[in-house]
PDB file of C-alpha atoms in Angstrom:
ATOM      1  CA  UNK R   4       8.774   3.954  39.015  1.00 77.00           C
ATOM      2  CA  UNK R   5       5.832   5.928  36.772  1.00 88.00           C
ATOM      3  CA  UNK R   6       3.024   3.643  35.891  1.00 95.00           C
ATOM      4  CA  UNK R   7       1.888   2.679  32.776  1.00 94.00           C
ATOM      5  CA  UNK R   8      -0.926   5.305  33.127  1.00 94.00           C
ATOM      6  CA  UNK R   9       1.127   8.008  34.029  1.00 96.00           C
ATOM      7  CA  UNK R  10       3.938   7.343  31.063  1.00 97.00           C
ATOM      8  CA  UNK R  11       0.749   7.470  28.624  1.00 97.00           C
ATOM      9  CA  UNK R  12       0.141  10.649  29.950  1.00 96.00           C
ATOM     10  CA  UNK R  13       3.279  12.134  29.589  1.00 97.00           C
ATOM     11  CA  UNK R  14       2.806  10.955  26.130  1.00 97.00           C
ATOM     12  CA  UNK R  15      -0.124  12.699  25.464  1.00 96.00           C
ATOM     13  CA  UNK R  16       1.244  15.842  27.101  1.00 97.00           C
ATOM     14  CA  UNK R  17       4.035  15.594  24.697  1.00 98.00           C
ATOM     15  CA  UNK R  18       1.864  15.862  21.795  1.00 97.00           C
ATOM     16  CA  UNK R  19      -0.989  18.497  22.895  1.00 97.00           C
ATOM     17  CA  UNK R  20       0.625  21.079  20.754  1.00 97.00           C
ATOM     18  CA  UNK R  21       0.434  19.596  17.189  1.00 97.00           C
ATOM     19  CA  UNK R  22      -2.719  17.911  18.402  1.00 96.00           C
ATOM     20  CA  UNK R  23      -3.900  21.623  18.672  1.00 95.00           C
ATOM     21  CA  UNK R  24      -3.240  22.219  15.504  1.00 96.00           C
ATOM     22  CA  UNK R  25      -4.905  19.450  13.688  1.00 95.00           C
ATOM     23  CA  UNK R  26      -8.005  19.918  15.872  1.00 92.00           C
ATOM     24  CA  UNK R  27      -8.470  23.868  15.179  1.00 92.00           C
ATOM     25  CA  UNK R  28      -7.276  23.548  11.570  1.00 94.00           C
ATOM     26  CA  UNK R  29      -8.004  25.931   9.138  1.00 94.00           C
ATOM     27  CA  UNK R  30      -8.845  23.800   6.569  1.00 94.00           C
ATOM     28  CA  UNK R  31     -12.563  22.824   8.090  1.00 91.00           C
ATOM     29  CA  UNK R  32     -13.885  26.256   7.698  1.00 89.00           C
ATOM     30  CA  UNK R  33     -12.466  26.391   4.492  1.00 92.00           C
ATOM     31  CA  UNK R  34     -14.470  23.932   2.968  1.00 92.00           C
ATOM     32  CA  UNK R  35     -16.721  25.928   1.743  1.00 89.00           C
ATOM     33  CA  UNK R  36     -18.474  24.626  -1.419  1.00 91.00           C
ATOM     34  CA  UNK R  37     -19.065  20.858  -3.010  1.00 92.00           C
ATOM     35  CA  UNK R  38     -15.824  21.505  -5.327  1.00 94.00           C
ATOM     36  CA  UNK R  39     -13.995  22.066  -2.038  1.00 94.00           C
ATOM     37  CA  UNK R  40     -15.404  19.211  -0.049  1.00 94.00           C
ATOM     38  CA  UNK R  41     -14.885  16.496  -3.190  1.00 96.00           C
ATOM     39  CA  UNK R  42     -11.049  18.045  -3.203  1.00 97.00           C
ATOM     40  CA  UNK R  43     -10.828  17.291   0.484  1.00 96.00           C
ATOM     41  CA  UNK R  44     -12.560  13.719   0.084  1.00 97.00           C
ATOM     42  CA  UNK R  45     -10.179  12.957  -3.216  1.00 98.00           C
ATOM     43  CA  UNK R  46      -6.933  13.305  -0.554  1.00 98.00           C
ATOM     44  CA  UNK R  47      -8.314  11.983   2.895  1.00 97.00           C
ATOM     45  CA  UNK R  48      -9.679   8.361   1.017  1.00 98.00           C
ATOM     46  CA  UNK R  49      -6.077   7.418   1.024  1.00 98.00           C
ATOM     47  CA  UNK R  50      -5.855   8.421   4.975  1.00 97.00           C
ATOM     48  CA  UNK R  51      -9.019   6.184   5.232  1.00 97.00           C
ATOM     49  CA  UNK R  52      -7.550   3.097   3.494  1.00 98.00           C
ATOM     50  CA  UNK R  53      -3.583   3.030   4.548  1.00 97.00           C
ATOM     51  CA  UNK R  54      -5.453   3.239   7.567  1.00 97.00           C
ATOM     52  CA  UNK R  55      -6.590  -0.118   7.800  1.00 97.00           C
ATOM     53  CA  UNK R  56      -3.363  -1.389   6.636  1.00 96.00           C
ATOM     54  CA  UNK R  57      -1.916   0.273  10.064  1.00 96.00           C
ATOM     55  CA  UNK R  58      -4.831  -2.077  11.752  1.00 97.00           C
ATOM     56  CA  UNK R  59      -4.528  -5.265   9.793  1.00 97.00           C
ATOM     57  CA  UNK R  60      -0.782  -5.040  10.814  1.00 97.00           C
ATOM     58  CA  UNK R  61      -1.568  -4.612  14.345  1.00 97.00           C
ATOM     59  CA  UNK R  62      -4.186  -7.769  14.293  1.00 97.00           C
ATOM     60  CA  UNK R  63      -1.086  -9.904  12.456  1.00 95.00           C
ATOM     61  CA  UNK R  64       1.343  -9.072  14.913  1.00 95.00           C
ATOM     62  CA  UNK R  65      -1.339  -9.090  18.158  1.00 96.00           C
ATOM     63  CA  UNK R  66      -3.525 -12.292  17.566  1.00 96.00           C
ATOM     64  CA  UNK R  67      -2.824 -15.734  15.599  1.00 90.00           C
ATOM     65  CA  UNK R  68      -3.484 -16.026  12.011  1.00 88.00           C
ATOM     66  CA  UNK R  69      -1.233 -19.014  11.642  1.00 88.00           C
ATOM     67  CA  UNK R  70      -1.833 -22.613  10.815  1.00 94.00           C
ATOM     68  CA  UNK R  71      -1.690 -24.648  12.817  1.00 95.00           C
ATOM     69  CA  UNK R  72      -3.022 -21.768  15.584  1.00 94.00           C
ATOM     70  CA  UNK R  73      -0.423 -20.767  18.114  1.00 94.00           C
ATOM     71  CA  UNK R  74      -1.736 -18.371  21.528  1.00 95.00           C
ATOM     72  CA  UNK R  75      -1.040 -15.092  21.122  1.00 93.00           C
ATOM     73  CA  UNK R  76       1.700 -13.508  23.585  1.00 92.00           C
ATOM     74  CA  UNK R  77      -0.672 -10.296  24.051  1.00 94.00           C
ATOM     75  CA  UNK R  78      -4.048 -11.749  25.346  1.00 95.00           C
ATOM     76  CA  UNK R  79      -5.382  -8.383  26.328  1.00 95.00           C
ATOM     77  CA  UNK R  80      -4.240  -6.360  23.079  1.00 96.00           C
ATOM     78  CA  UNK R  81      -5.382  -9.250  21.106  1.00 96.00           C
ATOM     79  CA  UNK R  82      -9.136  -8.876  22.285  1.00 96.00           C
ATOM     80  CA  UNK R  83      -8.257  -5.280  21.878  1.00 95.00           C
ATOM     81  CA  UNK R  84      -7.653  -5.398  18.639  1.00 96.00           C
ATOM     82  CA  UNK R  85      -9.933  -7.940  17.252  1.00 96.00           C
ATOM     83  CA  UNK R  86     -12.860  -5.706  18.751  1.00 95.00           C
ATOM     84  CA  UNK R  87     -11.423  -2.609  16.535  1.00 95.00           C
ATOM     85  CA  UNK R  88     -11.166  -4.901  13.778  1.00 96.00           C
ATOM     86  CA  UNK R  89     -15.214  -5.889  13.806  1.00 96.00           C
ATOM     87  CA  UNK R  90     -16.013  -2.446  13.659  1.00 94.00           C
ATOM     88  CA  UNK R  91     -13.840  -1.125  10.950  1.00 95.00           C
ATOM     89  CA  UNK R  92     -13.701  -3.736   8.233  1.00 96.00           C
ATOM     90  CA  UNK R  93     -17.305  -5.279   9.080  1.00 96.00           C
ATOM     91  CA  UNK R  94     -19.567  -2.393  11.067  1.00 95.00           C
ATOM     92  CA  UNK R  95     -23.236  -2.613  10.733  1.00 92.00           C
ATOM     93  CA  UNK R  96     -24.710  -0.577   7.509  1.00 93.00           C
ATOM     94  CA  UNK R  97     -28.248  -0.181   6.341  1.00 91.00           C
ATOM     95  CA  UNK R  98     -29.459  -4.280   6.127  1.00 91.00           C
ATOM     96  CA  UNK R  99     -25.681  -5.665   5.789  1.00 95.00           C
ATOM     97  CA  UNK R 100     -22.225  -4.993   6.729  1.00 97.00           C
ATOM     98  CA  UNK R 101     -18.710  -2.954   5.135  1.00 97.00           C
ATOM     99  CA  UNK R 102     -15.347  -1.502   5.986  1.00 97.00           C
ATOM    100  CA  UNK R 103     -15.735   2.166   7.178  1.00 96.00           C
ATOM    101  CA  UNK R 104     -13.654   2.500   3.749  1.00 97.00           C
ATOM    102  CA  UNK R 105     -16.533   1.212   1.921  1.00 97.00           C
ATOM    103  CA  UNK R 106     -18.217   3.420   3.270  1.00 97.00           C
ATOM    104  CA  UNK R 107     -16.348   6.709   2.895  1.00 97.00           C
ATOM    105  CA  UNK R 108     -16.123   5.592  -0.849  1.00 98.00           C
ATOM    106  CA  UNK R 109     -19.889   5.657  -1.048  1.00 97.00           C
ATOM    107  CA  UNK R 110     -19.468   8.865   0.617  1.00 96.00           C
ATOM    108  CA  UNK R 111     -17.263  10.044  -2.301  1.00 97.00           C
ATOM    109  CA  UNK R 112     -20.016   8.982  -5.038  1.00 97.00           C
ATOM    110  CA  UNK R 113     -22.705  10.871  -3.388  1.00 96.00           C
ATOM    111  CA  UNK R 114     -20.976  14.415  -3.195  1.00 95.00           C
ATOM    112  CA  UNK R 115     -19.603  13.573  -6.891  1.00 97.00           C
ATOM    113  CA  UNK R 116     -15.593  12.927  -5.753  1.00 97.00           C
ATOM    114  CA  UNK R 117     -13.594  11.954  -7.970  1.00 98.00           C
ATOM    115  CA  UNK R 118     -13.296   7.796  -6.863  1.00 98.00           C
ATOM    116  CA  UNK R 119     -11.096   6.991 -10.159  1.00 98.00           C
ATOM    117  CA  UNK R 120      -7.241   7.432  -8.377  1.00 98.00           C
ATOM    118  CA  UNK R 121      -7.997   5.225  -4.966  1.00 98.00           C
ATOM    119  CA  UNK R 122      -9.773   2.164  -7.757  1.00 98.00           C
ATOM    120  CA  UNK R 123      -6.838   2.392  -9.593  1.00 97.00           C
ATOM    121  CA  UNK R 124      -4.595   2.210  -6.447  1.00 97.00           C
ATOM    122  CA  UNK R 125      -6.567  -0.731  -5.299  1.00 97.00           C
ATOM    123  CA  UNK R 126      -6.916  -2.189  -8.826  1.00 97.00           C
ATOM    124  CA  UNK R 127      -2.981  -2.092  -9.424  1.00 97.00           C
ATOM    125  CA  UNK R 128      -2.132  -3.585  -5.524  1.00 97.00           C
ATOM    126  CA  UNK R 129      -5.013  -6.558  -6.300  1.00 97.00           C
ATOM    127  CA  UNK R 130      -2.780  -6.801 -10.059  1.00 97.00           C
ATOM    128  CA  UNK R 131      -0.124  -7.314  -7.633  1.00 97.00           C
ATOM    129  CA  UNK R 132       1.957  -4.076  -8.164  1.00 97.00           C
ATOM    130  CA  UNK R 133       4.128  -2.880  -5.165  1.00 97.00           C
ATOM    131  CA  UNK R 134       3.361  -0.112  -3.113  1.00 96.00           C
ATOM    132  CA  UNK R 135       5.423   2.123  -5.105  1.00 96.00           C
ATOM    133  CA  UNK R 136       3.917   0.885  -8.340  1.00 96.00           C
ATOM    134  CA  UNK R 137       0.361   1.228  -7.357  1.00 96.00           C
ATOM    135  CA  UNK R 138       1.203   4.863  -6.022  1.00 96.00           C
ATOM    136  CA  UNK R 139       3.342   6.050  -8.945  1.00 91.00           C
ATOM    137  CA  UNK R 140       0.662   5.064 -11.581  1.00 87.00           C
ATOM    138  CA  UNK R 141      -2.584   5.666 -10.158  1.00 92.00           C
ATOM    139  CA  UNK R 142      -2.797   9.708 -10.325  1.00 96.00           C
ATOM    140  CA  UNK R 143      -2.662   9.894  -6.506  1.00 97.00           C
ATOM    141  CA  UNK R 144      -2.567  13.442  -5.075  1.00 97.00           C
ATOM    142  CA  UNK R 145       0.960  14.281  -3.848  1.00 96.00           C
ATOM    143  CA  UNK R 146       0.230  14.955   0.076  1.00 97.00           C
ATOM    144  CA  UNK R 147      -1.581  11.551  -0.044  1.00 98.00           C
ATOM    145  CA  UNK R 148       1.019   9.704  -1.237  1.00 97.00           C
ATOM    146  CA  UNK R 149       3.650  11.700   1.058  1.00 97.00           C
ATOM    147  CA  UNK R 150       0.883  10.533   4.135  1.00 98.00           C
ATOM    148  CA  UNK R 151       0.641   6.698   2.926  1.00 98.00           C
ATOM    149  CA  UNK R 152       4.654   6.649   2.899  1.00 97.00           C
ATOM    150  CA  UNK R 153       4.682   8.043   6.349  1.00 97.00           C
ATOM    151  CA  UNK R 154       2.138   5.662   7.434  1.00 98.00           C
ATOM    152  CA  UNK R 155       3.911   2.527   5.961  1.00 97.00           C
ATOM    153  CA  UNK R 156       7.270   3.406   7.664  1.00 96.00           C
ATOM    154  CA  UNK R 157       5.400   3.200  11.178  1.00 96.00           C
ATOM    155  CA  UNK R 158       4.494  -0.209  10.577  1.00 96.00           C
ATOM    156  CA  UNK R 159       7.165  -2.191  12.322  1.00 94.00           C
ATOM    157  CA  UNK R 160       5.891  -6.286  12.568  1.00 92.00           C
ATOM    158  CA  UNK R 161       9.063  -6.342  14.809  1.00 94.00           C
ATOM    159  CA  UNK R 162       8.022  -3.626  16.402  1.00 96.00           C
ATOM    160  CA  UNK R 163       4.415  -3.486  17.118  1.00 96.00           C
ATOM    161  CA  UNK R 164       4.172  -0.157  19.911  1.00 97.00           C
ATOM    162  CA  UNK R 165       5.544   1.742  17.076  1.00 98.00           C
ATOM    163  CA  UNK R 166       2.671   0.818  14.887  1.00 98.00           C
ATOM    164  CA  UNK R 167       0.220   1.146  17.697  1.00 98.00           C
ATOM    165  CA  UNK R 168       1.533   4.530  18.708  1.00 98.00           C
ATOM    166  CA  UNK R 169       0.783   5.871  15.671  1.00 98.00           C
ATOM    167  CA  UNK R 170      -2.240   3.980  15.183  1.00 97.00           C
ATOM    168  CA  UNK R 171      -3.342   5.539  18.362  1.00 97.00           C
ATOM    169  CA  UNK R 172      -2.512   8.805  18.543  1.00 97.00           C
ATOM    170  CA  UNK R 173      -2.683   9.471  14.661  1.00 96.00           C
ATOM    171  CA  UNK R 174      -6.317   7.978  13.825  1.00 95.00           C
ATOM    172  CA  UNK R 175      -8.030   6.990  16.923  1.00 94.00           C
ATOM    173  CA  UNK R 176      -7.971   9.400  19.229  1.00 92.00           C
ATOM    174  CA  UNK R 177      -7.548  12.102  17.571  1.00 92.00           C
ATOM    175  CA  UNK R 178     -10.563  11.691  14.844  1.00 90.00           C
ATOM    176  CA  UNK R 179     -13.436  12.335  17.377  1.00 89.00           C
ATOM    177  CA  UNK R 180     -12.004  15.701  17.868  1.00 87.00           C
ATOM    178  CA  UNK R 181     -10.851  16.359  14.095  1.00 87.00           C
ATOM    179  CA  UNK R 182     -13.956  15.197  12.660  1.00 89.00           C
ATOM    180  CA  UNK R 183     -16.442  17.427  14.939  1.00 85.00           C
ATOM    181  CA  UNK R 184     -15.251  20.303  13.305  1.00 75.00           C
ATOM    182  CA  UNK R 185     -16.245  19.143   9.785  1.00 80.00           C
ATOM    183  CA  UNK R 186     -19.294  17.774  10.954  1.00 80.00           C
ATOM    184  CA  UNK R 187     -20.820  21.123  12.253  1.00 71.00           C
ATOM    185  CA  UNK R 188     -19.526  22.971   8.674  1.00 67.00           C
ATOM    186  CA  UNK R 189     -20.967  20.433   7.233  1.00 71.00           C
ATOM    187  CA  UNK R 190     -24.430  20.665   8.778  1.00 64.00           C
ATOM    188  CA  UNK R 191     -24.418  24.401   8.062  1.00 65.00           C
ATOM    189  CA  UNK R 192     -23.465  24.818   4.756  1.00 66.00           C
ATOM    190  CA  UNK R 193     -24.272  21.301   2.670  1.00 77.00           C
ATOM    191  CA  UNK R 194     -27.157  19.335   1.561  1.00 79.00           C
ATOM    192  CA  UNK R 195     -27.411  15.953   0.455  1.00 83.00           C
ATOM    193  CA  UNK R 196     -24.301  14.645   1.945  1.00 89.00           C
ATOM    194  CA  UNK R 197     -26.036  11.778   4.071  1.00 91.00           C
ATOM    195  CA  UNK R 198     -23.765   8.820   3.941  1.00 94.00           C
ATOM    196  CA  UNK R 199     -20.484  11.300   4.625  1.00 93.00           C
ATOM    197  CA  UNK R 200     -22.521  12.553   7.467  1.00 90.00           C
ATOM    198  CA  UNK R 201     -23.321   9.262   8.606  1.00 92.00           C
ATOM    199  CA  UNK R 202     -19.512   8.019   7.844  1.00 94.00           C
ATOM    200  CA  UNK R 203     -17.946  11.127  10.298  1.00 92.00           C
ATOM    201  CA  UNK R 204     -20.925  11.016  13.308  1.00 91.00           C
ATOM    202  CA  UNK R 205     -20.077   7.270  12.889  1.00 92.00           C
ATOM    203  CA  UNK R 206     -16.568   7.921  13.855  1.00 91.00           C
ATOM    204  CA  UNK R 207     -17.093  10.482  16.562  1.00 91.00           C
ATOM    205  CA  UNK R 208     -19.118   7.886  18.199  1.00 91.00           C
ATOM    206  CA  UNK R 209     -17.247   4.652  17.771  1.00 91.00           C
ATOM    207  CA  UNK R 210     -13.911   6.302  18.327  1.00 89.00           C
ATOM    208  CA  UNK R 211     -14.296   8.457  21.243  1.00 88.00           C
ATOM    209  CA  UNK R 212     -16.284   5.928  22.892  1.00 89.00           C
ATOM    210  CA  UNK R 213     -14.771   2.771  22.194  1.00 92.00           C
ATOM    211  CA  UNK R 214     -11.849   2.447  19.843  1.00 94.00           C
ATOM    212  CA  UNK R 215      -9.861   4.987  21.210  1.00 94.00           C
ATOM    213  CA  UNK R 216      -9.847   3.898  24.976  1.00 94.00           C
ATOM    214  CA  UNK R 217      -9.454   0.215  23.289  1.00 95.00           C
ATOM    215  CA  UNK R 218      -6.109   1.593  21.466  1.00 96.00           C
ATOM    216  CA  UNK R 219      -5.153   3.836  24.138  1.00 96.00           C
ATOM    217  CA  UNK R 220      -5.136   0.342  26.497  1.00 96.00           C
ATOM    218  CA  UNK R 221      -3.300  -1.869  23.714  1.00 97.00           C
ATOM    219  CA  UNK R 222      -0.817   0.698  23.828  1.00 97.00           C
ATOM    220  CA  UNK R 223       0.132   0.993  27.424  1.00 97.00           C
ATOM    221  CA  UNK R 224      -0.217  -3.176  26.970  1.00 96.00           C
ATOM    222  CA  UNK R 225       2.625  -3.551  24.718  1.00 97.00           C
ATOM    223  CA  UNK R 226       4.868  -0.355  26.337  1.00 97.00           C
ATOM    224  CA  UNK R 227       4.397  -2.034  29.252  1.00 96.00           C
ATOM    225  CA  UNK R 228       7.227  -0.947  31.860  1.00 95.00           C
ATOM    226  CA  UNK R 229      10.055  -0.297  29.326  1.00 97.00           C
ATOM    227  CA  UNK R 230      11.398   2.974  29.190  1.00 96.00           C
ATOM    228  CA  UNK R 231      13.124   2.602  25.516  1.00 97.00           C
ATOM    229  CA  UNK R 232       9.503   1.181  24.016  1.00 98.00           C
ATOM    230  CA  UNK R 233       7.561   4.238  25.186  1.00 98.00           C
ATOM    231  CA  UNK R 234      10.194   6.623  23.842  1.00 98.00           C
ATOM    232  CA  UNK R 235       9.785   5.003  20.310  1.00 98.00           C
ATOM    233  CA  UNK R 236       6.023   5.279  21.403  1.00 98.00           C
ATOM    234  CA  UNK R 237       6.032   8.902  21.566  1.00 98.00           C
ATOM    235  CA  UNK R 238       8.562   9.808  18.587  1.00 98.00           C
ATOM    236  CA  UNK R 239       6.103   7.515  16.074  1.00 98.00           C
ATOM    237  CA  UNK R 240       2.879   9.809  17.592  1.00 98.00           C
ATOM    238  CA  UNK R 241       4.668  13.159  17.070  1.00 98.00           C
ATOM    239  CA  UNK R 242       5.456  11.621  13.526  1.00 98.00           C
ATOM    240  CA  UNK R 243       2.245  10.652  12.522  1.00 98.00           C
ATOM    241  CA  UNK R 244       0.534  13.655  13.846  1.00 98.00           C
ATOM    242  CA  UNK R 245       3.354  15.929  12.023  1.00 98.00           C
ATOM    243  CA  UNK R 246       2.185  13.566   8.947  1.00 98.00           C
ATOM    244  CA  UNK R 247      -1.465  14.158   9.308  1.00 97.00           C
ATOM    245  CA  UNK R 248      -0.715  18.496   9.873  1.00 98.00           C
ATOM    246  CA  UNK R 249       1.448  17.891   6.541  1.00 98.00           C
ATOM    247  CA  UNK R 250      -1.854  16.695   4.829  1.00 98.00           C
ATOM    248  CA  UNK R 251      -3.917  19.448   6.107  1.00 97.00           C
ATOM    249  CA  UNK R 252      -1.807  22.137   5.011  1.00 98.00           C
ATOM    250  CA  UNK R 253      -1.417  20.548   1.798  1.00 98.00           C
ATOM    251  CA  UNK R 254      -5.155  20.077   1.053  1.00 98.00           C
ATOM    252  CA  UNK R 255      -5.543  23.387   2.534  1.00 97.00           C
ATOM    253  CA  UNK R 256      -3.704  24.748  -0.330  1.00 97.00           C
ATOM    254  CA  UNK R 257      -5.385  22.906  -2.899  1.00 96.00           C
ATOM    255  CA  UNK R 258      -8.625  24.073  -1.860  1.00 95.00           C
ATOM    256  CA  UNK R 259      -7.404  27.716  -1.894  1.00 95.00           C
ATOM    257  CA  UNK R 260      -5.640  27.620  -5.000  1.00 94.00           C
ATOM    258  CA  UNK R 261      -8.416  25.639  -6.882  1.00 91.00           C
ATOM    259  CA  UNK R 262     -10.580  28.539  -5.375  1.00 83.00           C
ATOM    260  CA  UNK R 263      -8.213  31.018  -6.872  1.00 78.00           C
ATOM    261  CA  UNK R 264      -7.750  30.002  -9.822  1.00 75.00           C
ATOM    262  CA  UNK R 265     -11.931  29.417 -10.619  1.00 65.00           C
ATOM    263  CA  UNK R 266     -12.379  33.259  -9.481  1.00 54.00           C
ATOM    264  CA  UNK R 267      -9.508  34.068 -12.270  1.00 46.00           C
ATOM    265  CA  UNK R 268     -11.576  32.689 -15.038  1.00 41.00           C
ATOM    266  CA  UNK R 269     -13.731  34.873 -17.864  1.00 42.00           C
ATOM    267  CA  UNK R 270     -17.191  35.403 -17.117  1.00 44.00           C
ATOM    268  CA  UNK R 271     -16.412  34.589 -13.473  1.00 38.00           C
TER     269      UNK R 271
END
């Protein structure tokens, strides 16, 4: 019988291609200007905060949030889980605390993105809109809402090794990788772009050293020995890395035909 280790393995071979192809992306070298980057920034937000909807559904289905408190059935992936948790919605920032979202939106102010769609989203959902609503009102870019939909179907409460598969393989170990790229671009070709600077090195660091090995663990943890779970494992990766290559290709042409379209106009 393969072990836990090796199925996860098998998983990750499964998925090297794609991977590939989010990791040597196009798109980062063609962010070339501030117009380009506050583009990029106006789609990824919405990977950034359906992204903590994947983890708050992992923490309700891993750990007790009842009343009165019950033990959880996954001790280890609940420790797991709540350590993710500290760092994402509460990490240490200049003299105080916020969510890496927080962050990335402070992110957005400095290079002059366009913030208005993701308040509204939020601003609708606290309102108490649906999903759908929220989305269809709030002047969302197309591939993002096309990403959150994708990311909302992987989040199974009945099935939690779907949600952590894709929570895993989509966002946590993969953004190390992903974000290195942008980071040296960014280095060589912007100024004044601290806090988004600060927001990606933060994530190479936390991720690669720490969150991903922690997800990587709470996955084999709930797969366990059951061949059916890790198939549903590694279909919900593929997915959400297919979902996050969508996004890329789709931003990719925004940036490209924004850039078109500005060399088009008189006096240009």
């Amino acid at each position: 019988m393969l072990t836990t280790a090796s199925r996860l393995n098998q998983l990750r071979d499964s998925t090297l291609t794609i991977r590939g192809q989010i990791e040597r992306h196009v798109l980062y070298r063609e962010i070339r200007t501030v117009m380009d980057l506050r583009l990029f920034m106006q789609a990824h937000i919405f990977a950034v905060w359906d992204f903590m909807s994947l983890l708050k559904s992992l923490q309700h289905c891993l750990t007790s949030v009842s009343v009165p408190w019950l033990p959880s059935p996954y001790p280890n992936s609940c420790r797991l889980i709540n350590e993710i948790v500290l760092g994402e919605e509460s990490d240490t920032y200049e003299d105080g605390h916020l969510s890496h979202f927080e962050v990335y939106l402070g992110a957005m102010r400095e290079a002059g993105a366009d913030t208005g769609p993701i308040n509204r989203l939020i601003g609708k959902l606290q309102q108490g809109a649906t999903l759908a609503e929220a989305l269809s009102g709030s002047d969302v870019p197309e591939e993002a809402q096309v990403f959150i939909r994708s990311t909302f179907d992987t989040i199974r409460p009945d099935k939690p090794h779907i949600t952590a598969a894709a929570f895993t393989f989509g966002r946590e170990d993969l953004i190390p990788a992903m974000f290195r790229g942008i980071v040296h671009d960014l280095r060589s070709g912007f100024e004044g772009l601290a806090v988004f600077e600060h927001y990606l090195e933060r994530h190479i660091e936390v991720d690669g050293e720490s969150h991903g090995p922690m997800a990587l663990r709470m996955l084999e943890d709930l797969c366990g020995d059951d061949d059916n779970r890790w198939a549903e494992a590694t279909s919900a990766a593929k997915n959400a890395l297919e979902a996050r290559l969508r996004m890329w290709d789709a931003i990719l042409d925004r940036v490209v035909h924004s850039r078109d379209r500005g060399s088009n106009l008189p006096g240009t």
